[in-house]
Structure formats: C-alpha cells, structure tokens
Tab-separated table of N, CA and C in Angstrom:
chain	number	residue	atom	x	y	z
A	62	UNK	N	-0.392	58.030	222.472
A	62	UNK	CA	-0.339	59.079	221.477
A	62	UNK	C	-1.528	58.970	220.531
A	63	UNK	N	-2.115	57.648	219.810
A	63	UNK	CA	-2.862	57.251	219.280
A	63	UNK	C	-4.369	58.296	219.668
A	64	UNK	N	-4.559	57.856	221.143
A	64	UNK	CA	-5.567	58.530	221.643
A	64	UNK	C	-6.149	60.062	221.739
A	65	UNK	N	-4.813	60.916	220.734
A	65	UNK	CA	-4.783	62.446	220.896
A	65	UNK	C	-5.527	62.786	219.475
A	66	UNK	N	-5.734	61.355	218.901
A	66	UNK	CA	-6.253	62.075	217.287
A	66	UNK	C	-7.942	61.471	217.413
A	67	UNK	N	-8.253	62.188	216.286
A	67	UNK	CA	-9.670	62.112	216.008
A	67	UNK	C	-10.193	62.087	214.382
A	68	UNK	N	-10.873	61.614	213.791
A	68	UNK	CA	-11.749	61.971	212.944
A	68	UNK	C	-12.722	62.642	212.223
A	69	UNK	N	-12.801	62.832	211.523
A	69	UNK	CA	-14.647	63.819	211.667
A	69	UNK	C	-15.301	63.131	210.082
A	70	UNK	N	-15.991	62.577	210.803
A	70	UNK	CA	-16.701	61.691	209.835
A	70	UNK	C	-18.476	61.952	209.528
A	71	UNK	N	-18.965	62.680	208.749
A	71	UNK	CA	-20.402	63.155	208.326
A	71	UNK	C	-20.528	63.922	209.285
A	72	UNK	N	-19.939	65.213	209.553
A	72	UNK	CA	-20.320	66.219	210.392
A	72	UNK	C	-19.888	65.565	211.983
A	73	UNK	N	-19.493	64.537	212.369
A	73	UNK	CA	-19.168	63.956	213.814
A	73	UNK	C	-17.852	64.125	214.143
A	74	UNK	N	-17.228	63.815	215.192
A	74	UNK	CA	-15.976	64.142	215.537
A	74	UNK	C	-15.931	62.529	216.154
A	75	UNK	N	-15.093	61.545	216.064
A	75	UNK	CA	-15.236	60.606	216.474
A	75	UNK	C	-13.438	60.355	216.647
A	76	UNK	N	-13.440	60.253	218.491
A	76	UNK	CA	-11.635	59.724	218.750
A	76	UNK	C	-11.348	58.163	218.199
A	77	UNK	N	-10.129	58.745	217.908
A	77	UNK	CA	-9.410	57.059	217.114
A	77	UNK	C	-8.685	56.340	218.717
A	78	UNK	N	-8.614	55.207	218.853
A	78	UNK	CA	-8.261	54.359	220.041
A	78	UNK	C	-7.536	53.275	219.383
A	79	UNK	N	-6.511	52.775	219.694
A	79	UNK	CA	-5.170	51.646	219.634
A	79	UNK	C	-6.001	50.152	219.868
A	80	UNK	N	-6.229	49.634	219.313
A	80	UNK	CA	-7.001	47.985	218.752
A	80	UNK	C	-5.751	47.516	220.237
A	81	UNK	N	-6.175	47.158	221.042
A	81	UNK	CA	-5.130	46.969	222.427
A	81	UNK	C	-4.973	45.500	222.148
A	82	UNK	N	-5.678	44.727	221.591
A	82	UNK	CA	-5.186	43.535	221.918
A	82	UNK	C	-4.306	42.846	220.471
A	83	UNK	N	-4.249	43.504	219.625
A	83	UNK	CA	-2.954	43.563	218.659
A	83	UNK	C	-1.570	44.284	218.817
A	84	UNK	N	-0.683	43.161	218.162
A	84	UNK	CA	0.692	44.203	218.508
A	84	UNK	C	1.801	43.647	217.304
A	85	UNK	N	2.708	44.360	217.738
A	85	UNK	CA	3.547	43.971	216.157
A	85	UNK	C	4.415	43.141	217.198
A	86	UNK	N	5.367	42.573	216.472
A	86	UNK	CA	6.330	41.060	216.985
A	86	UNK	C	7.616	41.258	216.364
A	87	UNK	N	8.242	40.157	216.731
A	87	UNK	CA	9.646	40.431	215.846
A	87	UNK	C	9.551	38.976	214.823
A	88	UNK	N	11.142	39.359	213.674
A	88	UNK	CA	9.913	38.496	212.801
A	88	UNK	C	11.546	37.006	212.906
A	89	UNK	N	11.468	35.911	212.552
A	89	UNK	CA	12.422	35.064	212.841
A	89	UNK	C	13.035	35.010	211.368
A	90	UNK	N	13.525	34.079	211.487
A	90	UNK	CA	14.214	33.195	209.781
A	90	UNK	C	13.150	32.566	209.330
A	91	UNK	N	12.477	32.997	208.126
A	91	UNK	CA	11.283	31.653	207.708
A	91	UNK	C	10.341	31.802	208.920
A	92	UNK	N	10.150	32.813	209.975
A	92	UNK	CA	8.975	32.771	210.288
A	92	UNK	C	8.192	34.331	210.530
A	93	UNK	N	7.088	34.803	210.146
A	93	UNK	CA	7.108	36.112	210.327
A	93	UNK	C	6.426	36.492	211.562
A	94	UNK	N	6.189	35.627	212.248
A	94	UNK	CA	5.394	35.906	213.923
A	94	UNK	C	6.762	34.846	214.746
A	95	UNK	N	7.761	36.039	215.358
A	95	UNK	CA	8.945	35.017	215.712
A	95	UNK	C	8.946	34.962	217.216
A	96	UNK	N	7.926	35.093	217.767
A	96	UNK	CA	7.160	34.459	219.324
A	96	UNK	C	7.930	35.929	220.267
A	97	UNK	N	8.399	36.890	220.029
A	97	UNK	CA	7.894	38.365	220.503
A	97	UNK	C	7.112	39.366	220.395
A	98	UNK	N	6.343	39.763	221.483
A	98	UNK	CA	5.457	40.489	220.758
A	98	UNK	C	5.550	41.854	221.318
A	99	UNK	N	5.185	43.096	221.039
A	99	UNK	CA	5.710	44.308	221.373
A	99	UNK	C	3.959	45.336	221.142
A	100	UNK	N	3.348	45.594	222.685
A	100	UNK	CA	2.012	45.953	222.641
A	100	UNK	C	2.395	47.800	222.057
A	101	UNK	N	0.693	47.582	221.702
A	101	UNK	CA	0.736	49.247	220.839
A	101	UNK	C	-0.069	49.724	222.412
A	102	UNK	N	-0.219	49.231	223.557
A	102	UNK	CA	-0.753	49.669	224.593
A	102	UNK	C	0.339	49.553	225.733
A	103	UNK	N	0.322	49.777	226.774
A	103	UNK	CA	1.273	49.859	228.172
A	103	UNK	C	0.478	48.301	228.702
A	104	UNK	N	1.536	47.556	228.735
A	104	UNK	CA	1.054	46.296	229.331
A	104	UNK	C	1.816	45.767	230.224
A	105	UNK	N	2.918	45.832	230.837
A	105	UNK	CA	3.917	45.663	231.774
A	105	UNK	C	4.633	44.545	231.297
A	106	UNK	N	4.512	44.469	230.404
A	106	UNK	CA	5.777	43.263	229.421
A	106	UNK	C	6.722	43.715	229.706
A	107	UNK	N	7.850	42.984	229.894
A	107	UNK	CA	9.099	43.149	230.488
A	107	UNK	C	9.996	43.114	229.396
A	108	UNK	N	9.397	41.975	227.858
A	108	UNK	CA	9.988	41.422	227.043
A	108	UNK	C	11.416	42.059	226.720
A	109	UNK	N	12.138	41.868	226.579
A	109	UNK	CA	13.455	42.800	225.774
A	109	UNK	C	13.649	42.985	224.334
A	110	UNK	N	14.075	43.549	223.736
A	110	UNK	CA	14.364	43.287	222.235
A	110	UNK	C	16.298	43.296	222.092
A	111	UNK	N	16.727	42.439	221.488
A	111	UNK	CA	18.042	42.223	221.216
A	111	UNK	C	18.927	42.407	220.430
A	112	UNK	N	20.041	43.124	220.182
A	112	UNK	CA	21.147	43.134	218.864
A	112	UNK	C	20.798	42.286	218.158
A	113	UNK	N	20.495	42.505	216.711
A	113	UNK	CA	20.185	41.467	216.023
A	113	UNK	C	19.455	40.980	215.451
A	114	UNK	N	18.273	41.491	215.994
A	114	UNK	CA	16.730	41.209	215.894
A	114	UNK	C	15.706	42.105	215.534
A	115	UNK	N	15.432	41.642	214.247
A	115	UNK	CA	14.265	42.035	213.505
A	115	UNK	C	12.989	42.110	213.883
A	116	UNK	N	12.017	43.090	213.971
A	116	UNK	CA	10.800	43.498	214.514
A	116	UNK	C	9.842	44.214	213.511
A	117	UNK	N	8.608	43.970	213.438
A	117	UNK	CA	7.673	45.107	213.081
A	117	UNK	C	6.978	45.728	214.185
A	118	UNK	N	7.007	46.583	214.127
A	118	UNK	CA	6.380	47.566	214.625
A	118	UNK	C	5.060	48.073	214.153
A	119	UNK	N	3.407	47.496	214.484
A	119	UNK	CA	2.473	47.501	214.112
A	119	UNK	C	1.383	48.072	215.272
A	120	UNK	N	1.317	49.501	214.745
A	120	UNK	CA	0.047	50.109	215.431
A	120	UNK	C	-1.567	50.209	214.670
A	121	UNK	N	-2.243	49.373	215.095
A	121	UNK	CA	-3.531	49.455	214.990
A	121	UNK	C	-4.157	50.664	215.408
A	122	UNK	N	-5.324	51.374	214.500
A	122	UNK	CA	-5.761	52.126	215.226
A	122	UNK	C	-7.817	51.934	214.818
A	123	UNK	N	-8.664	52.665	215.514
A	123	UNK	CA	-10.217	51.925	214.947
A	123	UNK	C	-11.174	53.022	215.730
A	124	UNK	N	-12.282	53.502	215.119
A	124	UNK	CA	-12.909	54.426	215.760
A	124	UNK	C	-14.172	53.503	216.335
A	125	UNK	N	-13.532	51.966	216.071
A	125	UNK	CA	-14.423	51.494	217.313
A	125	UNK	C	-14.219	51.860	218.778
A	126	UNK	N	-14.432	50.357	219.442
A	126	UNK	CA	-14.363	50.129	220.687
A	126	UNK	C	-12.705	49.643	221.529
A	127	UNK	N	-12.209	49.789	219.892
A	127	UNK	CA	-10.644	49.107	219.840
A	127	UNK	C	-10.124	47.989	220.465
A	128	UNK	N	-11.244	46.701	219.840
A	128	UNK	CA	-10.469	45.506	220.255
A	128	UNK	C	-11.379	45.130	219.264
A	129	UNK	N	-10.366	44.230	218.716
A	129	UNK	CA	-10.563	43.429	217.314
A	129	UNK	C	-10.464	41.517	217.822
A	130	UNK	N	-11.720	41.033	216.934
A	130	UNK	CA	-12.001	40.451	216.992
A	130	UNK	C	-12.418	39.110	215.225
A	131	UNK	N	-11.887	37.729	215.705
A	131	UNK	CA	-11.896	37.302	214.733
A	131	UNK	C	-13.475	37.232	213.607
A	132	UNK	N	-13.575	37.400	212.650
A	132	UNK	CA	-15.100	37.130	211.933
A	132	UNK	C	-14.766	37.163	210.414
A	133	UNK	N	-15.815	36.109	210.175
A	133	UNK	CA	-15.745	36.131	208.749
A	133	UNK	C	-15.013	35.034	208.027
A	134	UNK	N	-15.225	34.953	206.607
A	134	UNK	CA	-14.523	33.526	206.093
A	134	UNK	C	-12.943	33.887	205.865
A	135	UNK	N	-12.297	32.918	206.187
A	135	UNK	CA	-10.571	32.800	206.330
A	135	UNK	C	-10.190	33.001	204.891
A	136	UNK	N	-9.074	33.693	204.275
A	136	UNK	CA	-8.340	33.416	203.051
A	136	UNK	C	-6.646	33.472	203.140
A	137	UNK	N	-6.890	33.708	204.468
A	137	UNK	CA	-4.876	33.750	204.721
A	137	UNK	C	-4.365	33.193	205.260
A	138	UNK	N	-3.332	32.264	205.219
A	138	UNK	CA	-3.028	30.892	205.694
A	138	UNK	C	-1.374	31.335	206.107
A	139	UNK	N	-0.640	30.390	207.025
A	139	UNK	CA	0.655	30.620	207.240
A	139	UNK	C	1.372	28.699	207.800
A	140	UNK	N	2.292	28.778	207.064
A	140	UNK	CA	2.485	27.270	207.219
A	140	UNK	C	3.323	27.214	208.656
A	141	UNK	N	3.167	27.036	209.804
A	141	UNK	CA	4.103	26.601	211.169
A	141	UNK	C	5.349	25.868	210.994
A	142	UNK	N	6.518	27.145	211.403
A	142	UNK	CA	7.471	26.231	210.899
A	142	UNK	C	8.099	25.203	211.927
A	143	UNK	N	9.148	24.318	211.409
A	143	UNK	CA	9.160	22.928	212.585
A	143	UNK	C	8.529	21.665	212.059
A	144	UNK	N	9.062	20.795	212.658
A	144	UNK	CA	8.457	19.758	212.414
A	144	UNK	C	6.615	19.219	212.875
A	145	UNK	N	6.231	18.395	211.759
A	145	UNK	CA	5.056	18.215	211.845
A	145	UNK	C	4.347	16.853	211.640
A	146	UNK	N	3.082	16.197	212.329
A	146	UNK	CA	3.109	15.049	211.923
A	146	UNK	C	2.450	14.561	210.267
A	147	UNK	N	2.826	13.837	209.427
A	147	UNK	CA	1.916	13.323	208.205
A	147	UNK	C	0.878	14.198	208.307
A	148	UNK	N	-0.042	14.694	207.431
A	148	UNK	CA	-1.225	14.874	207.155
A	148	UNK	C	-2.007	13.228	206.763
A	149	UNK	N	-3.436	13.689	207.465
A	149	UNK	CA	-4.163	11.840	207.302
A	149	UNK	C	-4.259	11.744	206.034
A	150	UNK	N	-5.083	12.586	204.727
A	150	UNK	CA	-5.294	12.035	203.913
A	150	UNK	C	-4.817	12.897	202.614
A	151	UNK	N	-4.743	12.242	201.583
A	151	UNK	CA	-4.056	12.662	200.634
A	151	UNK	C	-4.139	13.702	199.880
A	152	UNK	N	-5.461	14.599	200.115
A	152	UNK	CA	-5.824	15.940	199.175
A	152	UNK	C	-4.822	16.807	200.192
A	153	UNK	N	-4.568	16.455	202.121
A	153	UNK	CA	-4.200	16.916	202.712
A	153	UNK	C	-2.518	16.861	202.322
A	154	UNK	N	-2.252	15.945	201.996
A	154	UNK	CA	-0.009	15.529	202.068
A	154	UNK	C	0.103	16.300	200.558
A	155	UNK	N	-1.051	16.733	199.579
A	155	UNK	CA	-0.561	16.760	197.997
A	155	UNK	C	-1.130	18.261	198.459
A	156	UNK	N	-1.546	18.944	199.219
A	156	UNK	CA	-1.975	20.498	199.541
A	156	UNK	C	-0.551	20.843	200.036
A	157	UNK	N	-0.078	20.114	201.323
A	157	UNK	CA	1.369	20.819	201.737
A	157	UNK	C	2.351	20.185	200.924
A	158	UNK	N	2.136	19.772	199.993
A	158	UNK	CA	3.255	19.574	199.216
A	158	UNK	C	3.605	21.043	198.404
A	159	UNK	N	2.193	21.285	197.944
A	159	UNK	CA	2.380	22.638	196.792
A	159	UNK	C	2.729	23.902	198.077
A	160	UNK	N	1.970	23.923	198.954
A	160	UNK	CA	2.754	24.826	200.014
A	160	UNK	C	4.134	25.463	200.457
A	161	UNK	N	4.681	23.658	200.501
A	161	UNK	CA	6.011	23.612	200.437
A	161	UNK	C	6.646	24.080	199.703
A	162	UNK	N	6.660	23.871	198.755
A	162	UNK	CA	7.127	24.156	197.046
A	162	UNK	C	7.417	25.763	196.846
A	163	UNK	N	5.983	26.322	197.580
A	163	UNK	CA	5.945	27.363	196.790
A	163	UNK	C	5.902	28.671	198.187
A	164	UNK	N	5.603	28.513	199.351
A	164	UNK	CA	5.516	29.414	200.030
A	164	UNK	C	6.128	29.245	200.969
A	165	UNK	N	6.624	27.553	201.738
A	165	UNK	CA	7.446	27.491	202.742
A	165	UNK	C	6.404	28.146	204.166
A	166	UNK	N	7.025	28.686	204.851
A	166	UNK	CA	6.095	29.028	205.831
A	166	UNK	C	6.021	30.649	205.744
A	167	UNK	N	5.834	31.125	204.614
A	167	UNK	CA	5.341	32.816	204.351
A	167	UNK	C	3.669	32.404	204.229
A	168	UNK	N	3.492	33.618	204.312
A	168	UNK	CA	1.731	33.522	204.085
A	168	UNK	C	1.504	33.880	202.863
A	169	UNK	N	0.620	33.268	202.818
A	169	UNK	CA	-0.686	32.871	201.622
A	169	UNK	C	-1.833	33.125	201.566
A	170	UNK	N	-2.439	33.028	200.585
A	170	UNK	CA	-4.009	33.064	200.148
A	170	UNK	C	-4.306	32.102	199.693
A	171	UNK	N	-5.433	31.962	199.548
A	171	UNK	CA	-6.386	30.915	199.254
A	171	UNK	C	-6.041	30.943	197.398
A	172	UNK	N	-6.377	32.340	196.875
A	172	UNK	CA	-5.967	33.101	195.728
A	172	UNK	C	-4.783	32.695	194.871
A	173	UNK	N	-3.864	32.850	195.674
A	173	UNK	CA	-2.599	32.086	195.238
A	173	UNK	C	-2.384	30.546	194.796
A	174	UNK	N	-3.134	29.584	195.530
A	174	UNK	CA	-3.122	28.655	195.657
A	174	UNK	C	-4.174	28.050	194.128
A	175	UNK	N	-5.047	28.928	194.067
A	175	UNK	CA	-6.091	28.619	192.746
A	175	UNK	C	-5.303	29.237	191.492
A	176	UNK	N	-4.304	29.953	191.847
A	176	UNK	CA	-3.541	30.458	190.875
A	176	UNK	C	-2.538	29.389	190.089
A	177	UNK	N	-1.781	28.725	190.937
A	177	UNK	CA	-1.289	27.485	191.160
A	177	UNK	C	-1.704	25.609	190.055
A	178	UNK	N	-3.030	26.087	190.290
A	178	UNK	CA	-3.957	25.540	189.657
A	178	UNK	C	-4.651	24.411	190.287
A	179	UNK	N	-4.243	24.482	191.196
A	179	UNK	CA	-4.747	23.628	192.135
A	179	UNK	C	-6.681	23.620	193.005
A	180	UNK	N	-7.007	22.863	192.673
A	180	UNK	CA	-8.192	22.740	193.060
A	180	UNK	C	-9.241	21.288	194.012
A	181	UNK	N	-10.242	21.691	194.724
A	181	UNK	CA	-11.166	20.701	195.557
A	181	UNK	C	-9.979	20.735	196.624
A	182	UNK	N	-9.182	21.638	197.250
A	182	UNK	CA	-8.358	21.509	198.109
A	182	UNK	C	-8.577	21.961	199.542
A	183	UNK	N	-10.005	22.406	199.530
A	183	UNK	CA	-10.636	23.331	201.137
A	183	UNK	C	-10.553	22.146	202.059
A	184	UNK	N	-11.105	20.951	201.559
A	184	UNK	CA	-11.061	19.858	203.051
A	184	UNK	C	-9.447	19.976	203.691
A	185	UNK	N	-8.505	19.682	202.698
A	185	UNK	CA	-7.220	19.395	202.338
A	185	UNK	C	-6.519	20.859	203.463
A	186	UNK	N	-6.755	21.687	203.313
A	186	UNK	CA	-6.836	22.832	204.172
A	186	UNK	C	-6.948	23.229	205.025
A	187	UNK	N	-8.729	22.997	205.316
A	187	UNK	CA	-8.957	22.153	206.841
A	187	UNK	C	-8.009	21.479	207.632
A	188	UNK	N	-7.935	20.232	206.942
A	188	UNK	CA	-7.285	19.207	207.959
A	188	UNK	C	-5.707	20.103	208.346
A	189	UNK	N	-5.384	20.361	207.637
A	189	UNK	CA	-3.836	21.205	207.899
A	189	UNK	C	-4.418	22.030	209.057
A	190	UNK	N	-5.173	23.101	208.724
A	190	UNK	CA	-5.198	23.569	209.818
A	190	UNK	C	-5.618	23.553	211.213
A	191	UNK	N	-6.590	22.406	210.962
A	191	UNK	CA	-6.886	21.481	212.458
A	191	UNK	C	-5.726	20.444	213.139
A	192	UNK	N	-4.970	20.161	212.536
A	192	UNK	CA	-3.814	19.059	212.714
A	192	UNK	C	-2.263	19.949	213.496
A	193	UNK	N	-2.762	21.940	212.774
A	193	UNK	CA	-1.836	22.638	213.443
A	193	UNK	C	-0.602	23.309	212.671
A	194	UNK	N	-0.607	22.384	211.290
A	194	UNK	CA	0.486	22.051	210.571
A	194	UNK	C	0.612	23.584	209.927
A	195	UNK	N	-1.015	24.372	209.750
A	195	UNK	CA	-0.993	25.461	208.946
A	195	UNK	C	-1.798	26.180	209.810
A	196	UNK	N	-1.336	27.664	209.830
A	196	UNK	CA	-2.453	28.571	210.989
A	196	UNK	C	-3.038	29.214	210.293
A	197	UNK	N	-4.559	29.975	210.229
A	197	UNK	CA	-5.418	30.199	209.691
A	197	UNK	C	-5.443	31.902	210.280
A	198	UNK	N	-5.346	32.680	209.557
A	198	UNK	CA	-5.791	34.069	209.756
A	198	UNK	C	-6.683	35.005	209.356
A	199	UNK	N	-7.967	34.635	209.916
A	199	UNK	CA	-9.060	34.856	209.498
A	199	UNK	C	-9.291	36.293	209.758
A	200	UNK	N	-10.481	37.296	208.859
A	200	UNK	CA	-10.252	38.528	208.955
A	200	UNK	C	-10.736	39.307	210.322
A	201	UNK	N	-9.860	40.376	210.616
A	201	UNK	CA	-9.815	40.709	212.234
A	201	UNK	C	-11.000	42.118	211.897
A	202	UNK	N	-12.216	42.233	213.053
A	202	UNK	CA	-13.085	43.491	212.652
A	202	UNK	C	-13.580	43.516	214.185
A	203	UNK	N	-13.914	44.904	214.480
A	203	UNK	CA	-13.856	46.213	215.703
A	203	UNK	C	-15.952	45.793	215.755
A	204	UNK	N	-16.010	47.151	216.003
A	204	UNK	CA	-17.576	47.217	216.078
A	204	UNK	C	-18.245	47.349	214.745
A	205	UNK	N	-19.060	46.933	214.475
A	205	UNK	CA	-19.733	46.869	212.819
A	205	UNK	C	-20.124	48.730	212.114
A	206	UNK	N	-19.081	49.056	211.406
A	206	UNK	CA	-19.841	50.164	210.826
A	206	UNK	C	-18.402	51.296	211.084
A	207	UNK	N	-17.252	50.372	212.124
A	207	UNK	CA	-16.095	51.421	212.565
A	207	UNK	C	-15.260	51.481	211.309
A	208	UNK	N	-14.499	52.211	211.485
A	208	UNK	CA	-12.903	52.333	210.549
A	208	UNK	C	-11.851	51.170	211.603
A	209	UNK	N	-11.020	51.124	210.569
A	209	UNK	CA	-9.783	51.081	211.485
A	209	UNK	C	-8.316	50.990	210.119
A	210	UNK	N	-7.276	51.016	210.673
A	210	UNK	CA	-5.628	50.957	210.025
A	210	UNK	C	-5.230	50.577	210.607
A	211	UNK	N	-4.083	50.329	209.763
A	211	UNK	CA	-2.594	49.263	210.640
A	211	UNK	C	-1.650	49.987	210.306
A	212	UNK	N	-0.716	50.486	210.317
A	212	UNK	CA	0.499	51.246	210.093
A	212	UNK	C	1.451	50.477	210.804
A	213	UNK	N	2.834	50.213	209.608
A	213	UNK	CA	3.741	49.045	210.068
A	213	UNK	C	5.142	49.804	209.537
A	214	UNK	N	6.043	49.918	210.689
A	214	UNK	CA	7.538	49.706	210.385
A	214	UNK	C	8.415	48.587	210.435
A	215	UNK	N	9.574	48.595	209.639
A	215	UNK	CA	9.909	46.853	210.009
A	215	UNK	C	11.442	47.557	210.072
A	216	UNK	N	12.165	46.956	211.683
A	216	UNK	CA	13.772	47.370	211.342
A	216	UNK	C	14.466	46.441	212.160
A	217	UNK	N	15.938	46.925	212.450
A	217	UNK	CA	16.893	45.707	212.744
A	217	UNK	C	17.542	46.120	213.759
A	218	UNK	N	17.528	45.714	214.702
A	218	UNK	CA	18.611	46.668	215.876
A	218	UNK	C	20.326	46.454	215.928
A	219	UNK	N	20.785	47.694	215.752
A	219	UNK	CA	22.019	47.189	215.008
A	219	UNK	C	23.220	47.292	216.546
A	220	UNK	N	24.252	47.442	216.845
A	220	UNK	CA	25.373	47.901	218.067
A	220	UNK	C	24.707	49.246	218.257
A	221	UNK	N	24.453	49.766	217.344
A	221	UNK	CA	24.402	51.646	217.944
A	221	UNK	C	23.437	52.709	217.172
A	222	UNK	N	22.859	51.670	216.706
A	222	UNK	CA	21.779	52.019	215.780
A	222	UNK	C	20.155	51.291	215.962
A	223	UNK	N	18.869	51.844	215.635
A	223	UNK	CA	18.105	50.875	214.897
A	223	UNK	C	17.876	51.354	213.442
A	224	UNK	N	17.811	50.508	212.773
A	224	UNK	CA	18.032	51.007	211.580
A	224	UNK	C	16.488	50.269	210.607
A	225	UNK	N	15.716	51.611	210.193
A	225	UNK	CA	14.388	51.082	209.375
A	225	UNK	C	14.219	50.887	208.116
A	226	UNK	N	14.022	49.644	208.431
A	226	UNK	CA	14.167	49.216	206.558
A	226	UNK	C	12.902	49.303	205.743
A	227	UNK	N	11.549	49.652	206.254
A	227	UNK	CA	10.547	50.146	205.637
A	227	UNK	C	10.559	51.821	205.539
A	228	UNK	N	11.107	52.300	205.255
A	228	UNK	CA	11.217	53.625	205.514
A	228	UNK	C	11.133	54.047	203.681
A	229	UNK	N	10.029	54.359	203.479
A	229	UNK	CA	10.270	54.643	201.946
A	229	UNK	C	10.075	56.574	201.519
A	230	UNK	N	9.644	56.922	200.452
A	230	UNK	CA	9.433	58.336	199.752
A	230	UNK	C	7.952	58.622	200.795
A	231	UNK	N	6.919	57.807	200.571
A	231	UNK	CA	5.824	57.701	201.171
A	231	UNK	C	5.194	57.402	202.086
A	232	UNK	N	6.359	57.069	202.953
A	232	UNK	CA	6.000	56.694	204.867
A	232	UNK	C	7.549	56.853	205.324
C-alpha cells in the first residue's frame, strides 16, 4: 500500500517505498523488542501472533532506496533483560547500577543519564555494551539527502477483538 503514495518535493514527484528491512515486533513484560517481529514487507514469515499479546505495529516509510542502515554517533541505549555477567570495571557495575535504578530495561539516552548527574561514564557504557549487558541503538538513515517516517500503532489481541491502545484525537 505504502508504494501507491508519493511526494512532490521542489517541483519533483518522488514515490515513497517501505524501509523493508525494519518491522514492528511485539513488545514483552520489561522488554520492548519481545523477539516477534511482524515485516512492513511480504516476507513469508509464518510467525503467528497470540491471545494476549501485545504488538507495535511499525511502518517505515523513505523516499530513499528504502533500506535503512546503521550511521552515526549512538545516544539510545536499552538494558537486555535476563541475567548477566559482572561488568569488569567499576565506572562499568556503578553505570548499571544507576540504569537499574532508574530505567530497568526501557530505553534511554545518553541525555537522561547526564540528567541524573552522572558523569565520565562513556567507557562505562562501552563496556556494557560490548559485554552485551546493554544494546546500543544507533541512528538508522536511507540514502543521504532522503526523507523518511515511522508511523506506530501499539494494541492487544483480545478473544474477539484487537483492541488499539495508541489510537488518540490525532492518529
């Protein structure tokens, strides 16, 4: 459907195309990527979705080449939930401590964290996220110079219903 719209950008007409290798997921308890994923393209996923289970529904769209790709410096962090081993050194165990404390495994910013008051904590960061303990979501970009959006529903599949709980005055 994505593929039926277009743009017109400085006198051009330029078609919008579905970022194919993004997709929205369903989201868990305490985790918001809950290891389903649901393509904004035809991919022959079989996956099911279940009574019970919470999903976003996330269509990308980009008047690139529509596949997005990681670039650029990281500021959004997400703590892996589950068990994990020690962090080696101590800017690293006193970083997921305030993590803990304060975000659990929701995502974060870098922003937040200086808000906090916490500081000299980037090595501390690092190591988390090389060790696995914390995943790094660095910013996602198309061809240099494209557009692109994300448009997101989030709902619950009920016995006889799905029922959308982002559904506001303005979407």
């Amino acid at each position: 459907v994505m593929e039926s719209y277009e743009i017109e950008l400085d006198g051009k007409t330029i078609p919008i195309k579905p970022i194919r290798n993004l997709c929205g997921h369903n989201i868990a308890p305490y985790s918001i990527h809950g290891g389903k994923s649901v393509s904004v393209v035809a991919s022959g996923d079989n996956t099911r979705m279940e009574e019970g289970e919470l999903f976003a529904i996330e269509t990308f769209g980009s008047t690139g080449r529509g596949y997005a790709v990681e670039q650029g410096v990281c500021s959004h962090y997400a703590k892996n939930p589950g068990q994990h081993p020690s962090p080696r050194t101590t800017v690293a165990k006193k970083l997921l401590s305030t993590i803990n404390k304060n975000f659990g495994t929701l995502p974060f910013c870098r922003r937040y964290i200086d808000r906090l008051g916490e500081t000299q904590y980037y090595l501390g960061l690092k190591n988390l996220v090389d060790s696995g303990i914390v995943n790094a979501y660095p910013p996602l970009h198309d061809v240099k110079g494209s557009y692109t959006a994300q448009f997101e529903h989030t709902f619950i599949l009920r016995p006889t219903v799905k029922e959308v709980l982002s559904r506001g005055d303005d979407y």
